[in-house]
């Protein structure tokens, strides 16, 4: 955890500066993001910082982030995660619209190390689970199940889906004697 | 034999004398019947040209020039020729059409029009869009437009330009009259659309020579029931997530442009084939218009009075 987090400043690259428009530009940014993501060790988190961007149209947002998030959720990058670094402002609308279209979500923070929020959409029951994991920071399946009043299998299923969507870490801990226990952690 | 295409812009109530998308309709209809003979476009009754009018005129000329021995444009007065010159109209069409106007004299007294955010520009690919958007954003910033307003104007322009580049350009890039698309943006210190009232308004217009909305949507079987008429197809295309390819994530741009303009108290108007739909924040109006190839888009973005620099200064 001592290592500096990987941050990709979208406005900092040679893509379009403060004005991010068109799918073509989105594709270029997405490819650069994917390269950075793939270079991370397993379990790594890439912070996508869009705070320097003034304007992002829907086409750009969908191509750069919507497509990338869907690939992360599809398992294309193994256990590597994306976190959006952006304040709660108008620019989020287009990212939100793209992720909603795709029934996907991303973890968002105001700044690296800030409190996590969610952009996009996931079913209500998953949102409750995600909220509980984010609040706890790190929690075992058993504790989470207890907290939400669910049986262990149902809890495990929900958390597995969240982990697949790239919204939480899911770790197996071998608990003596002979048991396996899952621990869930927030990614940001 | 000479075909005279008369623009009737006089009996349009509040829009009297204005060359807009609607006042082009009779001429667009008549243009389809041109078969090689010389054509005269009579614009002498036009007193005022808005971006949708100039983009529509450009698309009309691209259609007529290869189908007519000679195309002439007749203009009257000084304001309209001077405006067309400032909008780069003669730079794009001067050597392809005849005109009764002394263009050289206009060039000499050319002056900058502060309201012109984008002169008539011809583009073919998505690659050209960021440059256009960047330039407009800078002009808007210099004129004191707030970030929110700039975002509304620029993202509207980039989305409809992207649609035009995608559907307007021929797939193989080698179609006969593949002129790509035309765009123009103008800011007014009064309200142009609808009834006369105080305020400011930005008009964004695009015209492309592509296959049109209905044919694009027809590629997607899912919308078979919505492509019976051009108006059905246009209404459908304005909905979130509707696109010709059906790929997830596509088809959000136009829906969001409708939202942006509606929220600002403006409108999004789309003309394609024989359909014309205008979307306001609470309703959509459709009407049938003479069939013409391509797609024409007009977006009206009124500015709230309290947002104008003058108003802010006086506070």
PDB file of N, CA, C and O in Angstrom, chain A residues 16 18-19 21-25 27 54-60 62-63 89-90 93-94 97-98 101-103, chain B residues 126-127 129-130 133-134 137 141 147-148 150-151 154-155 158-159 240-241 248-253 256 259 263:
ATOM      1  N   UNK A  16      -6.451  15.953 -26.473  1.00  0.00           N
ATOM      2  CA  UNK A  16      -7.422  16.987 -26.811  1.00  0.00           C
ATOM      3  C   UNK A  16      -7.487  18.000 -25.682  1.00  0.00           C
ATOM      4  O   UNK A  16      -8.335  18.877 -25.676  1.00  0.00           O
ATOM      5  N   UNK A  18      -8.398  20.053 -22.765  1.00  0.00           N
ATOM      6  CA  UNK A  18      -9.558  20.244 -21.914  1.00  0.00           C
ATOM      7  C   UNK A  18     -10.866  19.865 -22.604  1.00  0.00           C
ATOM      8  O   UNK A  18     -11.882  19.735 -21.967  1.00  0.00           O
ATOM      9  N   UNK A  19     -10.817  19.725 -23.939  1.00  0.00           N
ATOM     10  CA  UNK A  19     -12.042  19.435 -24.671  1.00  0.00           C
ATOM     11  C   UNK A  19     -11.981  18.026 -25.243  1.00  0.00           C
ATOM     12  O   UNK A  19     -11.219  17.751 -26.162  1.00  0.00           O
ATOM     13  N   UNK A  21     -13.929  15.423 -27.197  1.00  0.00           N
ATOM     14  CA  UNK A  21     -15.102  15.131 -28.019  1.00  0.00           C
ATOM     15  C   UNK A  21     -14.775  14.070 -29.072  1.00  0.00           C
ATOM     16  O   UNK A  21     -13.615  13.895 -29.433  1.00  0.00           O
ATOM     17  N   UNK A  22     -15.790  13.406 -29.501  1.00  0.00           N
ATOM     18  CA  UNK A  22     -15.822  12.353 -30.532  1.00  0.00           C
ATOM     19  C   UNK A  22     -15.333  10.987 -30.042  1.00  0.00           C
ATOM     20  O   UNK A  22     -14.518  10.879 -29.139  1.00  0.00           O
ATOM     21  N   UNK A  23     -15.856   9.974 -30.693  1.00  0.00           N
ATOM     22  CA  UNK A  23     -15.473   8.598 -30.386  1.00  0.00           C
ATOM     23  C   UNK A  23     -14.019   8.348 -30.758  1.00  0.00           C
ATOM     24  O   UNK A  23     -13.327   7.584 -30.100  1.00  0.00           O
ATOM     25  N   UNK A  24     -13.577   8.981 -31.807  1.00  0.00           N
ATOM     26  CA  UNK A  24     -12.203   8.795 -32.237  1.00  0.00           C
ATOM     27  C   UNK A  24     -11.226   9.190 -31.122  1.00  0.00           C
ATOM     28  O   UNK A  24     -10.300   8.457 -30.805  1.00  0.00           O
ATOM     29  N   UNK A  25     -11.445  10.370 -30.521  1.00  0.00           N
ATOM     30  CA  UNK A  25     -10.598  10.807 -29.409  1.00  0.00           C
ATOM     31  C   UNK A  25     -10.776   9.849 -28.228  1.00  0.00           C
ATOM     32  O   UNK A  25      -9.810   9.493 -27.555  1.00  0.00           O
ATOM     33  N   UNK A  27     -11.466   6.725 -28.280  1.00  0.00           N
ATOM     34  CA  UNK A  27     -10.751   5.486 -28.579  1.00  0.00           C
ATOM     35  C   UNK A  27      -9.272   5.633 -28.247  1.00  0.00           C
ATOM     36  O   UNK A  27      -8.673   4.746 -27.650  1.00  0.00           O
ATOM     37  N   UNK A  54     -12.599  20.027 -19.358  1.00  0.00           N
ATOM     38  CA  UNK A  54     -13.697  20.994 -19.246  1.00  0.00           C
ATOM     39  C   UNK A  54     -14.970  20.442 -19.838  1.00  0.00           C
ATOM     40  O   UNK A  54     -16.055  20.702 -19.366  1.00  0.00           O
ATOM     41  N   UNK A  55     -14.807  19.735 -20.922  1.00  0.00           N
ATOM     42  CA  UNK A  55     -15.964  19.307 -21.685  1.00  0.00           C
ATOM     43  C   UNK A  55     -15.734  17.896 -22.208  1.00  0.00           C
ATOM     44  O   UNK A  55     -14.665  17.595 -22.733  1.00  0.00           O
ATOM     45  N   UNK A  56     -16.731  17.073 -22.037  1.00  0.00           N
ATOM     46  CA  UNK A  56     -16.658  15.710 -22.502  1.00  0.00           C
ATOM     47  C   UNK A  56     -18.003  15.410 -23.133  1.00  0.00           C
ATOM     48  O   UNK A  56     -19.022  15.533 -22.464  1.00  0.00           O
ATOM     49  N   UNK A  57     -18.057  15.055 -24.398  1.00  0.00           N
ATOM     50  CA  UNK A  57     -19.382  14.755 -24.947  1.00  0.00           C
ATOM     51  C   UNK A  57     -19.719  13.284 -24.697  1.00  0.00           C
ATOM     52  O   UNK A  57     -18.873  12.508 -24.258  1.00  0.00           O
ATOM     53  N   UNK A  58     -20.959  12.923 -24.980  1.00  0.00           N
ATOM     54  CA  UNK A  58     -21.402  11.556 -24.711  1.00  0.00           C
ATOM     55  C   UNK A  58     -20.570  10.548 -25.492  1.00  0.00           C
ATOM     56  O   UNK A  58     -20.152   9.521 -24.960  1.00  0.00           O
ATOM     57  N   UNK A  59     -20.319  10.853 -26.765  1.00  0.00           N
ATOM     58  CA  UNK A  59     -19.584   9.908 -27.614  1.00  0.00           C
ATOM     59  C   UNK A  59     -18.210   9.609 -27.032  1.00  0.00           C
ATOM     60  O   UNK A  59     -17.769   8.466 -26.994  1.00  0.00           O
ATOM     61  N   UNK A  60     -17.537  10.645 -26.569  1.00  0.00           N
ATOM     62  CA  UNK A  60     -16.220  10.452 -25.961  1.00  0.00           C
ATOM     63  C   UNK A  60     -16.347   9.611 -24.691  1.00  0.00           C
ATOM     64  O   UNK A  60     -15.614   8.650 -24.487  1.00  0.00           O
ATOM     65  N   UNK A  62     -18.577   7.549 -23.730  1.00  0.00           N
ATOM     66  CA  UNK A  62     -18.922   6.147 -23.960  1.00  0.00           C
ATOM     67  C   UNK A  62     -17.730   5.366 -24.517  1.00  0.00           C
ATOM     68  O   UNK A  62     -17.468   4.250 -24.096  1.00  0.00           O
ATOM     69  N   UNK A  63     -17.035   5.969 -25.447  1.00  0.00           N
ATOM     70  CA  UNK A  63     -15.929   5.260 -26.085  1.00  0.00           C
ATOM     71  C   UNK A  63     -14.743   5.095 -25.140  1.00  0.00           C
ATOM     72  O   UNK A  63     -14.106   4.039 -25.094  1.00  0.00           O
ATOM     73  N   UNK A  89     -19.905  17.060 -10.719  1.00  0.00           N
ATOM     74  CA  UNK A  89     -20.235  18.211 -11.577  1.00  0.00           C
ATOM     75  C   UNK A  89     -20.888  17.734 -12.868  1.00  0.00           C
ATOM     76  O   UNK A  89     -20.985  16.535 -13.122  1.00  0.00           O
ATOM     77  N   UNK A  90     -21.316  18.721 -13.706  1.00  0.00           N
ATOM     78  CA  UNK A  90     -22.069  18.420 -14.925  1.00  0.00           C
ATOM     79  C   UNK A  90     -21.414  17.373 -15.810  1.00  0.00           C
ATOM     80  O   UNK A  90     -22.080  16.562 -16.435  1.00  0.00           O
ATOM     81  N   UNK A  93     -22.497  13.777 -16.066  1.00  0.00           N
ATOM     82  CA  UNK A  93     -23.746  13.381 -16.724  1.00  0.00           C
ATOM     83  C   UNK A  93     -23.526  12.434 -17.894  1.00  0.00           C
ATOM     84  O   UNK A  93     -24.244  11.457 -18.051  1.00  0.00           O
ATOM     85  N   UNK A  94     -22.550  12.754 -18.721  1.00  0.00           N
ATOM     86  CA  UNK A  94     -22.321  11.920 -19.895  1.00  0.00           C
ATOM     87  C   UNK A  94     -21.707  10.570 -19.540  1.00  0.00           C
ATOM     88  O   UNK A  94     -22.006   9.564 -20.179  1.00  0.00           O
ATOM     89  N   UNK A  97     -24.581   8.662 -18.177  1.00  0.00           N
ATOM     90  CA  UNK A  97     -25.491   8.225 -19.243  1.00  0.00           C
ATOM     91  C   UNK A  97     -24.926   7.015 -19.972  1.00  0.00           C
ATOM     92  O   UNK A  97     -25.644   6.057 -20.273  1.00  0.00           O
ATOM     93  N   UNK A  98     -23.628   7.030 -20.236  1.00  0.00           N
ATOM     94  CA  UNK A  98     -23.006   5.902 -20.938  1.00  0.00           C
ATOM     95  C   UNK A  98     -23.047   4.636 -20.088  1.00  0.00           C
ATOM     96  O   UNK A  98     -23.415   3.563 -20.568  1.00  0.00           O
ATOM     97  N   UNK A 101     -26.562   3.228 -19.888  1.00  0.00           N
ATOM     98  CA  UNK A 101     -26.903   2.530 -21.118  1.00  0.00           C
ATOM     99  C   UNK A 101     -26.378   1.103 -21.089  1.00  0.00           C
ATOM    100  O   UNK A 101     -26.956   0.191 -21.628  1.00  0.00           O
ATOM    101  N   UNK A 102     -25.216   0.953 -20.502  1.00  0.00           N
ATOM    102  CA  UNK A 102     -24.527  -0.334 -20.485  1.00  0.00           C
ATOM    103  C   UNK A 102     -24.806  -1.131 -19.207  1.00  0.00           C
ATOM    104  O   UNK A 102     -24.238  -2.194 -19.024  1.00  0.00           O
ATOM    105  N   UNK A 103     -25.653  -0.599 -18.329  1.00  0.00           N
ATOM    106  CA  UNK A 103     -25.931  -1.220 -17.028  1.00  0.00           C
ATOM    107  C   UNK A 103     -24.642  -1.536 -16.284  1.00  0.00           C
ATOM    108  O   UNK A 103     -24.417  -2.643 -15.803  1.00  0.00           O
TER     109      UNK A 103
ATOM    110  N   UNK B 126     -14.644  12.609 -38.742  1.00  0.00           N
ATOM    111  CA  UNK B 126     -14.683  12.829 -37.301  1.00  0.00           C
ATOM    112  C   UNK B 126     -13.426  13.567 -36.834  1.00  0.00           C
ATOM    113  O   UNK B 126     -13.475  14.351 -35.885  1.00  0.00           O
ATOM    114  N   UNK B 127     -12.338  13.288 -37.521  1.00  0.00           N
ATOM    115  CA  UNK B 127     -11.044  13.863 -37.162  1.00  0.00           C
ATOM    116  C   UNK B 127     -11.060  15.396 -37.150  1.00  0.00           C
ATOM    117  O   UNK B 127     -10.319  16.026 -36.410  1.00  0.00           O
ATOM    118  N   UNK B 129     -13.528  17.347 -36.272  1.00  0.00           N
ATOM    119  CA  UNK B 129     -14.458  17.927 -35.306  1.00  0.00           C
ATOM    120  C   UNK B 129     -13.780  18.596 -34.091  1.00  0.00           C
ATOM    121  O   UNK B 129     -14.126  19.722 -33.756  1.00  0.00           O
ATOM    122  N   UNK B 130     -12.813  17.919 -33.435  1.00  0.00           N
ATOM    123  CA  UNK B 130     -12.225  18.577 -32.261  1.00  0.00           C
ATOM    124  C   UNK B 130     -11.674  19.977 -32.551  1.00  0.00           C
ATOM    125  O   UNK B 130     -11.815  20.879 -31.716  1.00  0.00           O
ATOM    126  N   UNK B 133     -14.596  22.418 -32.618  1.00  0.00           N
ATOM    127  CA  UNK B 133     -15.138  22.609 -31.269  1.00  0.00           C
ATOM    128  C   UNK B 133     -14.199  23.471 -30.417  1.00  0.00           C
ATOM    129  O   UNK B 133     -14.641  24.361 -29.692  1.00  0.00           O
ATOM    130  N   UNK B 134     -12.910  23.220 -30.534  1.00  0.00           N
ATOM    131  CA  UNK B 134     -11.928  23.982 -29.758  1.00  0.00           C
ATOM    132  C   UNK B 134     -12.019  25.463 -30.101  1.00  0.00           C
ATOM    133  O   UNK B 134     -12.006  26.328 -29.232  1.00  0.00           O
ATOM    134  N   UNK B 137     -15.153  27.025 -28.685  1.00  0.00           N
ATOM    135  CA  UNK B 137     -15.047  27.132 -27.230  1.00  0.00           C
ATOM    136  C   UNK B 137     -14.221  28.362 -26.843  1.00  0.00           C
ATOM    137  O   UNK B 137     -14.567  29.083 -25.903  1.00  0.00           O
ATOM    138  N   UNK B 141     -15.537  31.579 -24.782  1.00  0.00           N
ATOM    139  CA  UNK B 141     -14.873  31.948 -23.532  1.00  0.00           C
ATOM    140  C   UNK B 141     -14.532  33.441 -23.561  1.00  0.00           C
ATOM    141  O   UNK B 141     -14.780  34.167 -22.603  1.00  0.00           O
ATOM    142  N   UNK B 147     -18.951  28.385 -18.348  1.00  0.00           N
ATOM    143  CA  UNK B 147     -18.545  27.025 -18.699  1.00  0.00           C
ATOM    144  C   UNK B 147     -19.746  26.162 -19.074  1.00  0.00           C
ATOM    145  O   UNK B 147     -19.739  25.452 -20.067  1.00  0.00           O
ATOM    146  N   UNK B 148     -20.796  26.258 -18.282  1.00  0.00           N
ATOM    147  CA  UNK B 148     -21.998  25.460 -18.517  1.00  0.00           C
ATOM    148  C   UNK B 148     -22.590  25.692 -19.900  1.00  0.00           C
ATOM    149  O   UNK B 148     -23.020  24.765 -20.581  1.00  0.00           O
ATOM    150  N   UNK B 150     -20.947  26.962 -22.479  1.00  0.00           N
ATOM    151  CA  UNK B 150     -19.977  26.487 -23.481  1.00  0.00           C
ATOM    152  C   UNK B 150     -20.100  24.989 -23.668  1.00  0.00           C
ATOM    153  O   UNK B 150     -20.052  24.483 -24.783  1.00  0.00           O
ATOM    154  N   UNK B 151     -20.260  24.291 -22.555  1.00  0.00           N
ATOM    155  CA  UNK B 151     -20.400  22.834 -22.625  1.00  0.00           C
ATOM    156  C   UNK B 151     -21.641  22.468 -23.434  1.00  0.00           C
ATOM    157  O   UNK B 151     -21.599  21.591 -24.293  1.00  0.00           O
ATOM    158  N   UNK B 154     -20.921  23.397 -27.209  1.00  0.00           N
ATOM    159  CA  UNK B 154     -19.867  22.576 -27.818  1.00  0.00           C
ATOM    160  C   UNK B 154     -20.248  21.103 -27.898  1.00  0.00           C
ATOM    161  O   UNK B 154     -19.963  20.445 -28.898  1.00  0.00           O
ATOM    162  N   UNK B 155     -20.891  20.583 -26.854  1.00  0.00           N
ATOM    163  CA  UNK B 155     -21.206  19.157 -26.949  1.00  0.00           C
ATOM    164  C   UNK B 155     -22.354  18.917 -27.924  1.00  0.00           C
ATOM    165  O   UNK B 155     -22.401  17.893 -28.596  1.00  0.00           O
ATOM    166  N   UNK B 158     -20.539  18.953 -31.274  1.00  0.00           N
ATOM    167  CA  UNK B 158     -19.703  17.785 -31.541  1.00  0.00           C
ATOM    168  C   UNK B 158     -20.550  16.537 -31.790  1.00  0.00           C
ATOM    169  O   UNK B 158     -20.242  15.752 -32.680  1.00  0.00           O
ATOM    170  N   UNK B 159     -21.650  16.387 -31.055  1.00  0.00           N
ATOM    171  CA  UNK B 159     -22.478  15.189 -31.267  1.00  0.00           C
ATOM    172  C   UNK B 159     -23.150  15.190 -32.635  1.00  0.00           C
ATOM    173  O   UNK B 159     -23.147  14.174 -33.323  1.00  0.00           O
ATOM    174  N   UNK B 240     -33.090   7.629 -26.321  1.00  0.00           N
ATOM    175  CA  UNK B 240     -31.821   7.154 -25.772  1.00  0.00           C
ATOM    176  C   UNK B 240     -31.527   5.727 -26.223  1.00  0.00           C
ATOM    177  O   UNK B 240     -32.373   4.850 -26.134  1.00  0.00           O
ATOM    178  N   UNK B 241     -30.323   5.540 -26.704  1.00  0.00           N
ATOM    179  CA  UNK B 241     -29.865   4.181 -27.001  1.00  0.00           C
ATOM    180  C   UNK B 241     -30.308   3.634 -28.344  1.00  0.00           C
ATOM    181  O   UNK B 241     -30.088   2.469 -28.641  1.00  0.00           O
ATOM    182  N   UNK B 248     -24.236  -1.658 -28.007  1.00  0.00           N
ATOM    183  CA  UNK B 248     -24.475  -1.093 -26.690  1.00  0.00           C
ATOM    184  C   UNK B 248     -23.671   0.199 -26.537  1.00  0.00           C
ATOM    185  O   UNK B 248     -22.516   0.263 -26.952  1.00  0.00           O
ATOM    186  N   UNK B 249     -24.305   1.201 -25.960  1.00  0.00           N
ATOM    187  CA  UNK B 249     -23.593   2.450 -25.733  1.00  0.00           C
ATOM    188  C   UNK B 249     -23.767   3.445 -26.865  1.00  0.00           C
ATOM    189  O   UNK B 249     -23.519   4.630 -26.712  1.00  0.00           O
ATOM    190  N   UNK B 250     -24.221   2.963 -28.021  1.00  0.00           N
ATOM    191  CA  UNK B 250     -24.433   3.869 -29.162  1.00  0.00           C
ATOM    192  C   UNK B 250     -25.778   4.576 -29.026  1.00  0.00           C
ATOM    193  O   UNK B 250     -26.644   4.139 -28.277  1.00  0.00           O
ATOM    194  N   UNK B 251     -25.944   5.623 -29.827  1.00  0.00           N
ATOM    195  CA  UNK B 251     -27.256   6.253 -29.888  1.00  0.00           C
ATOM    196  C   UNK B 251     -27.617   7.099 -28.685  1.00  0.00           C
ATOM    197  O   UNK B 251     -28.789   7.282 -28.367  1.00  0.00           O
ATOM    198  N   UNK B 252     -26.615   7.636 -28.004  1.00  0.00           N
ATOM    199  CA  UNK B 252     -26.902   8.482 -26.851  1.00  0.00           C
ATOM    200  C   UNK B 252     -26.781   9.954 -27.172  1.00  0.00           C
ATOM    201  O   UNK B 252     -27.389  10.788 -26.524  1.00  0.00           O
ATOM    202  N   UNK B 253     -25.997  10.252 -28.195  1.00  0.00           N
ATOM    203  CA  UNK B 253     -25.681  11.637 -28.517  1.00  0.00           C
ATOM    204  C   UNK B 253     -26.889  12.500 -28.808  1.00  0.00           C
ATOM    205  O   UNK B 253     -27.091  13.540 -28.174  1.00  0.00           O
ATOM    206  N   UNK B 256     -29.179  13.159 -25.909  1.00  0.00           N
ATOM    207  CA  UNK B 256     -28.646  14.135 -24.961  1.00  0.00           C
ATOM    208  C   UNK B 256     -28.700  15.550 -25.522  1.00  0.00           C
ATOM    209  O   UNK B 256     -28.924  16.500 -24.780  1.00  0.00           O
ATOM    210  N   UNK B 259     -32.039  16.730 -24.868  1.00  0.00           N
ATOM    211  CA  UNK B 259     -32.151  17.081 -23.448  1.00  0.00           C
ATOM    212  C   UNK B 259     -31.542  18.448 -23.150  1.00  0.00           C
ATOM    213  O   UNK B 259     -32.131  19.274 -22.460  1.00  0.00           O
ATOM    214  N   UNK B 263     -33.737  21.621 -21.996  1.00  0.00           N
ATOM    215  CA  UNK B 263     -33.483  22.194 -20.688  1.00  0.00           C
ATOM    216  C   UNK B 263     -33.226  23.695 -20.773  1.00  0.00           C
ATOM    217  O   UNK B 263     -33.560  24.454 -19.880  1.00  0.00           O
TER     218      UNK B 263
END
